[in-house]
């Protein structure tokens, strides 16, 4: 924790990755307080740059992102947070915020929505 | 491309993810020029904040990160770059820059080094 290099605004980017599917879900920013809260509660917690307040991801929607492991990169200025998502990470209802290509094309991600149904469907029809 | 939201320094964070293993490899920053170079050359290219210059990843080491797809998040301020790595992304020789937990513990990543040997070993001994 003492090695964490916060930027000039006191923030560090945190990538959320699904520990099971390895899908990258979202990127948000933590300050020291939100990182400490994350460690204490086990729920990914950020500093909202737009609202300028602590932001427990899922507090409103119920889509908490439960933290399984936190990694830090070689120069200590980015976090990789391995999570078990209790619901979509994106406010659009998509599992991941990265659901579009750079040119705007929407990716057809079969794993969105109910993954149980998806695997059931695969098991039955393939 | 016109939707890309660069920050007040003209930069956008770009996450590199191995398109095959889904491992998150590194995070660096692109300005508009380096993003255009990335799109033209197919090699992940950044703006080095420490050296204040364009940085073709792998130019010195040969460990180019070949771009297969670029995704953008819902608020257009982070890129997810799916790559085929020609070598380790980290300057330490590790495949990924995220090889440590927050507490400093080094992760034992069997996929570092020669992944062919790793899969061969699995096939033979498991």
mmCIF file of C-alpha atoms in Angstrom:
data_model
loop_
_atom_site.group_PDB
_atom_site.id
_atom_site.type_symbol
_atom_site.label_atom_id
_atom_site.label_comp_id
_atom_site.label_asym_id
_atom_site.label_seq_id
_atom_site.Cartn_x
_atom_site.Cartn_y
_atom_site.Cartn_z
ATOM 1 C CA UNK A 1 0.000 0.000 0.000
ATOM 2 C CA UNK A 2 2.821 2.419 0.796
ATOM 3 C CA UNK A 3 4.205 1.852 -2.708
ATOM 4 C CA UNK A 4 1.057 3.008 -4.469
ATOM 5 C CA UNK A 5 1.855 6.031 -6.615
ATOM 6 C CA UNK A 6 -1.140 8.361 -6.772
ATOM 7 C CA UNK A 7 -1.017 11.031 -9.485
ATOM 8 C CA UNK A 8 -0.915 14.797 -8.933
ATOM 9 C CA UNK A 9 -4.660 14.698 -8.250
ATOM 10 C CA UNK A 10 -4.234 11.963 -5.628
ATOM 11 C CA UNK A 11 -5.751 9.341 -7.918
ATOM 12 C CA UNK A 12 -4.679 6.029 -9.444
ATOM 13 C CA UNK A 13 -6.448 4.302 -12.346
ATOM 14 C CA UNK A 14 -7.929 0.917 -11.482
ATOM 15 C CA UNK A 15 -8.834 -1.638 -14.145
ATOM 16 C CA UNK A 16 -11.582 -4.060 -13.179
ATOM 17 C CA UNK A 17 -11.164 -7.508 -14.725
ATOM 18 C CA UNK A 18 -13.560 -10.430 -14.310
ATOM 19 C CA UNK A 19 -11.472 -13.042 -12.492
ATOM 20 C CA UNK A 20 -13.407 -15.829 -14.156
ATOM 21 C CA UNK A 21 -13.842 -14.788 -17.804
ATOM 22 C CA UNK A 22 -10.816 -12.386 -17.809
ATOM 23 C CA UNK A 23 -12.986 -9.794 -19.523
ATOM 24 C CA UNK A 24 -11.901 -6.205 -18.845
ATOM 25 C CA UNK A 25 -14.979 -4.582 -17.350
ATOM 26 C CA UNK A 26 -14.232 -0.928 -16.667
ATOM 27 C CA UNK A 27 -11.643 1.598 -15.579
ATOM 28 C CA UNK A 28 -12.209 4.084 -12.785
ATOM 29 C CA UNK A 29 -10.050 6.021 -10.341
ATOM 30 C CA UNK A 30 -9.258 5.423 -6.688
ATOM 31 C CA UNK A 31 -7.879 7.829 -4.137
ATOM 32 C CA UNK A 32 -6.261 6.555 -0.948
ATOM 33 C CA UNK A 33 -9.537 6.551 0.966
ATOM 34 C CA UNK A 34 -11.443 4.580 -1.673
ATOM 35 C CA UNK A 35 -8.594 2.079 -1.944
ATOM 36 C CA UNK A 36 -8.681 1.590 1.839
ATOM 37 C CA UNK A 37 -12.471 1.191 1.701
ATOM 38 C CA UNK A 38 -12.086 -1.363 -1.098
ATOM 39 C CA UNK A 39 -9.627 -3.353 0.998
ATOM 40 C CA UNK A 40 -11.845 -3.216 4.084
ATOM 41 C CA UNK A 41 -15.208 -3.928 2.436
ATOM 42 C CA UNK A 42 -14.180 -6.166 -0.449
ATOM 43 C CA UNK A 43 -16.366 -4.063 -2.756
ATOM 44 C CA UNK A 44 -14.675 -2.056 -5.503
ATOM 45 C CA UNK A 45 -14.915 1.591 -4.434
ATOM 46 C CA UNK A 46 -13.761 4.594 -6.434
ATOM 47 C CA UNK A 47 -13.469 8.341 -6.364
ATOM 48 C CA UNK A 48 -15.965 9.793 -8.820
ATOM 49 C CA UNK A 49 -14.180 12.534 -10.738
ATOM 50 C CA UNK A 50 -17.455 13.958 -12.090
ATOM 51 C CA UNK A 51 -19.341 13.959 -8.791
ATOM 52 C CA UNK A 52 -16.240 14.505 -6.643
ATOM 53 C CA UNK A 53 -17.331 11.934 -4.091
ATOM 54 C CA UNK A 54 -16.664 8.385 -2.941
ATOM 55 C CA UNK A 55 -18.453 5.885 -5.129
ATOM 56 C CA UNK A 56 -19.153 2.340 -3.992
ATOM 57 C CA UNK A 57 -19.694 0.610 -7.326
ATOM 58 C CA UNK A 58 -23.101 -1.093 -7.216
ATOM 59 C CA UNK A 59 -24.407 0.874 -4.201
ATOM 60 C CA UNK A 60 -27.409 2.070 -6.232
ATOM 61 C CA UNK A 61 -27.798 -0.746 -8.776
ATOM 62 C CA UNK A 62 -26.814 -3.698 -6.606
ATOM 63 C CA UNK A 63 -24.182 -4.586 -9.185
ATOM 64 C CA UNK A 64 -21.346 -4.727 -6.678
ATOM 65 C CA UNK A 65 -17.961 -5.803 -7.973
ATOM 66 C CA UNK A 66 -16.513 -8.126 -5.330
ATOM 67 C CA UNK A 67 -12.752 -7.936 -5.097
ATOM 68 C CA UNK A 68 -10.771 -11.152 -5.196
ATOM 69 C CA UNK A 69 -7.262 -9.781 -5.706
ATOM 70 C CA UNK A 70 -5.563 -6.467 -6.370
ATOM 71 C CA UNK A 71 -2.423 -6.297 -8.483
ATOM 72 C CA UNK A 72 -0.137 -3.337 -9.103
ATOM 73 C CA UNK A 73 2.018 -2.685 -12.144
ATOM 74 C CA UNK A 74 5.796 -2.429 -12.324
ATOM 75 C CA UNK A 75 5.891 1.341 -11.864
ATOM 76 C CA UNK A 76 3.215 1.361 -9.156
ATOM 77 C CA UNK A 77 0.862 3.749 -10.938
ATOM 78 C CA UNK A 78 -1.963 1.458 -12.113
ATOM 79 C CA UNK A 79 -4.067 -1.123 -10.280
ATOM 80 C CA UNK A 80 -5.576 -4.283 -11.739
ATOM 81 C CA UNK A 81 -8.531 -5.382 -9.643
ATOM 82 C CA UNK A 82 -9.716 -8.944 -10.170
ATOM 83 C CA UNK A 83 -13.409 -9.106 -9.357
ATOM 84 C CA UNK A 84 -16.443 -11.291 -9.229
ATOM 85 C CA UNK A 85 -19.144 -9.045 -10.715
ATOM 86 C CA UNK A 86 -22.611 -9.342 -9.133
ATOM 87 C CA UNK A 87 -24.048 -7.663 -12.226
ATOM 88 C CA UNK A 88 -23.087 -5.553 -15.241
ATOM 89 C CA UNK A 89 -20.224 -3.143 -14.606
ATOM 90 C CA UNK A 90 -21.416 -0.651 -17.212
ATOM 91 C CA UNK A 91 -24.217 1.837 -16.543
ATOM 92 C CA UNK A 92 -25.652 0.902 -19.964
ATOM 93 C CA UNK A 93 -26.434 -2.594 -18.685
ATOM 94 C CA UNK A 94 -23.589 -4.141 -20.668
ATOM 95 C CA UNK A 95 -21.327 -6.418 -18.718
ATOM 96 C CA UNK A 96 -18.275 -4.409 -19.792
ATOM 97 C CA UNK A 97 -17.874 -0.717 -20.601
ATOM 98 C CA UNK A 98 -15.712 -1.778 -23.563
ATOM 99 C CA UNK A 99 -18.562 -2.978 -25.773
ATOM 100 C CA UNK A 100 -17.643 -0.899 -28.843
ATOM 101 C CA UNK A 101 -14.783 -0.853 -31.265
ATOM 102 C CA UNK A 102 -12.979 2.429 -31.848
ATOM 103 C CA UNK A 103 -15.038 2.977 -35.025
ATOM 104 C CA UNK A 104 -18.257 2.725 -33.008
ATOM 105 C CA UNK A 105 -19.232 -0.799 -34.073
ATOM 106 C CA UNK A 106 -20.985 -2.580 -31.212
ATOM 107 C CA UNK A 107 -19.462 -5.912 -30.283
ATOM 108 C CA UNK A 108 -21.837 -8.825 -30.110
ATOM 109 C CA UNK A 109 -20.941 -10.251 -26.745
ATOM 110 C CA UNK A 110 -22.842 -13.446 -26.127
ATOM 111 C CA UNK A 111 -21.734 -13.382 -22.520
ATOM 112 C CA UNK A 112 -23.822 -10.310 -21.788
ATOM 113 C CA UNK A 113 -26.988 -10.960 -19.879
ATOM 114 C CA UNK A 114 -27.626 -14.274 -18.264
ATOM 115 C CA UNK A 115 -24.514 -16.346 -18.724
ATOM 116 C CA UNK A 116 -26.231 -19.397 -17.291
ATOM 117 C CA UNK A 117 -28.741 -19.300 -20.140
ATOM 118 C CA UNK A 118 -25.936 -18.785 -22.606
ATOM 119 C CA UNK A 119 -24.078 -21.868 -21.450
ATOM 120 C CA UNK A 120 -27.303 -23.849 -21.228
ATOM 121 C CA UNK A 121 -28.137 -22.824 -24.790
ATOM 122 C CA UNK A 122 -24.688 -23.914 -25.914
ATOM 123 C CA UNK A 123 -25.054 -27.232 -24.134
ATOM 124 C CA UNK A 124 -28.455 -27.902 -25.676
ATOM 125 C CA UNK A 125 -27.990 -26.664 -29.218
ATOM 126 C CA UNK A 126 -24.359 -27.320 -30.042
ATOM 127 C CA UNK B 1 -11.714 8.343 -33.810
ATOM 128 C CA UNK B 2 -13.474 11.695 -33.561
ATOM 129 C CA UNK B 3 -15.192 10.474 -30.390
ATOM 130 C CA UNK B 4 -11.962 9.804 -28.523
ATOM 131 C CA UNK B 5 -11.812 11.986 -25.417
ATOM 132 C CA UNK B 6 -8.229 12.944 -24.642
ATOM 133 C CA UNK B 7 -7.612 14.394 -21.173
ATOM 134 C CA UNK B 8 -6.376 17.908 -20.382
ATOM 135 C CA UNK B 9 -2.856 16.783 -21.303
ATOM 136 C CA UNK B 10 -4.010 15.446 -24.670
ATOM 137 C CA UNK B 11 -3.637 11.834 -23.525
ATOM 138 C CA UNK B 12 -5.866 8.779 -23.187
ATOM 139 C CA UNK B 13 -4.975 5.663 -21.166
ATOM 140 C CA UNK B 14 -4.688 2.496 -23.240
ATOM 141 C CA UNK B 15 -4.873 -0.964 -21.677
ATOM 142 C CA UNK B 16 -3.059 -3.681 -23.598
ATOM 143 C CA UNK B 17 -4.712 -7.091 -23.328
ATOM 144 C CA UNK B 18 -3.429 -10.316 -24.871
ATOM 145 C CA UNK B 19 -6.158 -11.262 -27.340
ATOM 146 C CA UNK B 20 -5.397 -14.931 -26.856
ATOM 147 C CA UNK B 21 -4.869 -15.431 -23.104
ATOM 148 C CA UNK B 22 -6.897 -12.307 -22.099
ATOM 149 C CA UNK B 23 -4.084 -11.360 -19.729
ATOM 150 C CA UNK B 24 -3.841 -7.624 -19.055
ATOM 151 C CA UNK B 25 -0.294 -6.743 -20.091
ATOM 152 C CA UNK B 26 0.278 -3.052 -19.417
ATOM 153 C CA UNK B 27 -1.222 0.408 -19.405
ATOM 154 C CA UNK B 28 0.340 3.357 -21.192
ATOM 155 C CA UNK B 29 -0.893 6.623 -22.673
ATOM 156 C CA UNK B 30 -1.606 7.653 -26.257
ATOM 157 C CA UNK B 31 -1.916 11.096 -27.733
ATOM 158 C CA UNK B 32 -3.667 11.638 -31.043
ATOM 159 C CA UNK B 33 -0.468 11.178 -33.059
ATOM 160 C CA UNK B 34 0.476 7.898 -31.371
ATOM 161 C CA UNK B 35 -3.059 6.588 -31.811
ATOM 162 C CA UNK B 36 -2.921 7.438 -35.520
ATOM 163 C CA UNK B 37 0.497 5.750 -35.780
ATOM 164 C CA UNK B 38 -0.911 2.684 -34.014
ATOM 165 C CA UNK B 39 -3.770 2.493 -36.508
ATOM 166 C CA UNK B 40 -1.443 2.922 -39.497
ATOM 167 C CA UNK B 41 1.379 0.591 -38.413
ATOM 168 C CA UNK B 42 -0.538 -2.016 -36.421
ATOM 169 C CA UNK B 43 2.085 -1.713 -33.671
ATOM 170 C CA UNK B 44 1.012 -0.330 -30.293
ATOM 171 C CA UNK B 45 2.548 3.145 -30.042
ATOM 172 C CA UNK B 46 2.361 5.469 -27.062
ATOM 173 C CA UNK B 47 3.362 8.872 -25.795
ATOM 174 C CA UNK B 48 6.045 8.442 -23.172
ATOM 175 C CA UNK B 49 5.199 10.779 -20.306
ATOM 176 C CA UNK B 50 8.657 10.424 -18.758
ATOM 177 C CA UNK B 51 10.640 10.945 -21.961
ATOM 178 C CA UNK B 52 8.052 13.222 -23.594
ATOM 179 C CA UNK B 53 8.350 11.485 -26.941
ATOM 180 C CA UNK B 54 6.596 9.016 -29.205
ATOM 181 C CA UNK B 55 7.264 5.451 -28.132
ATOM 182 C CA UNK B 56 6.805 2.513 -30.471
ATOM 183 C CA UNK B 57 6.516 -0.351 -27.980
ATOM 184 C CA UNK B 58 9.143 -2.941 -28.887
ATOM 185 C CA UNK B 59 11.225 -0.641 -31.105
ATOM 186 C CA UNK B 60 14.320 -1.320 -28.976
ATOM 187 C CA UNK B 61 13.563 -4.789 -27.597
ATOM 188 C CA UNK B 62 11.769 -6.281 -30.587
ATOM 189 C CA UNK B 63 8.846 -7.065 -28.309
ATOM 190 C CA UNK B 64 6.290 -5.347 -30.535
ATOM 191 C CA UNK B 65 2.671 -5.587 -29.474
ATOM 192 C CA UNK B 66 0.685 -6.206 -32.656
ATOM 193 C CA UNK B 67 -2.768 -4.676 -32.579
ATOM 194 C CA UNK B 68 -5.734 -6.846 -33.478
ATOM 195 C CA UNK B 69 -8.578 -4.633 -32.294
ATOM 196 C CA UNK B 70 -9.095 -1.391 -30.424
ATOM 197 C CA UNK B 71 -12.126 -0.903 -28.195
ATOM 198 C CA UNK B 72 -13.295 2.235 -26.438
ATOM 199 C CA UNK B 73 -15.282 2.495 -23.240
ATOM 200 C CA UNK B 74 -18.760 3.950 -22.749
ATOM 201 C CA UNK B 75 -17.532 7.439 -21.858
ATOM 202 C CA UNK B 76 -14.855 7.491 -24.564
ATOM 203 C CA UNK B 77 -11.937 8.153 -22.224
ATOM 204 C CA UNK B 78 -10.142 4.777 -22.088
ATOM 205 C CA UNK B 79 -8.935 2.445 -24.832
ATOM 206 C CA UNK B 80 -8.682 -1.336 -24.656
ATOM 207 C CA UNK B 81 -6.147 -2.574 -27.183
ATOM 208 C CA UNK B 82 -6.269 -6.285 -27.988
ATOM 209 C CA UNK B 83 -2.813 -7.398 -29.045
ATOM 210 C CA UNK B 84 -0.711 -10.300 -30.105
ATOM 211 C CA UNK B 85 2.507 -9.769 -28.111
ATOM 212 C CA UNK B 86 5.752 -10.658 -29.911
ATOM 213 C CA UNK B 87 7.472 -10.752 -26.520
ATOM 214 C CA UNK B 88 7.106 -9.627 -22.902
ATOM 215 C CA UNK B 89 5.283 -6.335 -22.489
ATOM 216 C CA UNK B 90 7.088 -5.459 -19.257
ATOM 217 C CA UNK B 91 10.594 -3.985 -19.217
ATOM 218 C CA UNK B 92 11.412 -6.489 -16.414
ATOM 219 C CA UNK B 93 11.039 -9.360 -18.874
ATOM 220 C CA UNK B 94 7.720 -10.437 -17.374
ATOM 221 C CA UNK B 95 4.934 -10.980 -19.841
ATOM 222 C CA UNK B 96 2.700 -8.556 -17.948
ATOM 223 C CA UNK B 97 3.529 -5.475 -15.886
ATOM 224 C CA UNK B 98 0.948 -6.677 -13.350
ATOM 225 C CA UNK B 99 3.057 -9.463 -11.861
ATOM 226 C CA UNK B 100 2.714 -8.403 -8.221
ATOM 227 C CA UNK B 101 -0.112 -8.222 -5.750
ATOM 228 C CA UNK B 102 -0.725 -4.929 -3.961
ATOM 229 C CA UNK B 103 1.196 -6.241 -0.930
ATOM 230 C CA UNK B 104 4.256 -6.867 -3.105
ATOM 231 C CA UNK B 105 3.904 -10.644 -3.400
ATOM 232 C CA UNK B 106 5.122 -11.808 -6.785
ATOM 233 C CA UNK B 107 2.606 -13.890 -8.696
ATOM 234 C CA UNK B 108 3.823 -17.194 -9.985
ATOM 235 C CA UNK B 109 2.663 -16.955 -13.560
ATOM 236 C CA UNK B 110 3.294 -20.203 -15.331
ATOM 237 C CA UNK B 111 2.485 -18.507 -18.611
ATOM 238 C CA UNK B 112 5.601 -16.375 -18.440
ATOM 239 C CA UNK B 113 8.375 -17.532 -20.672
ATOM 240 C CA UNK B 114 7.743 -20.208 -23.220
ATOM 241 C CA UNK B 115 4.041 -20.920 -23.266
ATOM 242 C CA UNK B 116 4.562 -23.805 -25.659
ATOM 243 C CA UNK B 117 6.639 -25.587 -23.034
ATOM 244 C CA UNK B 118 4.029 -24.780 -20.432
ATOM 245 C CA UNK B 119 1.235 -26.368 -22.421
ATOM 246 C CA UNK B 120 3.437 -29.307 -23.358
ATOM 247 C CA UNK B 121 4.252 -29.805 -19.679
ATOM 248 C CA UNK B 122 0.560 -29.703 -18.814
ATOM 249 C CA UNK B 123 -0.236 -32.216 -21.534
ATOM 250 C CA UNK B 124 2.493 -34.590 -20.380
ATOM 251 C CA UNK B 125 2.192 -34.402 -16.607
ATOM 252 C CA UNK B 126 -1.486 -33.763 -15.927
#
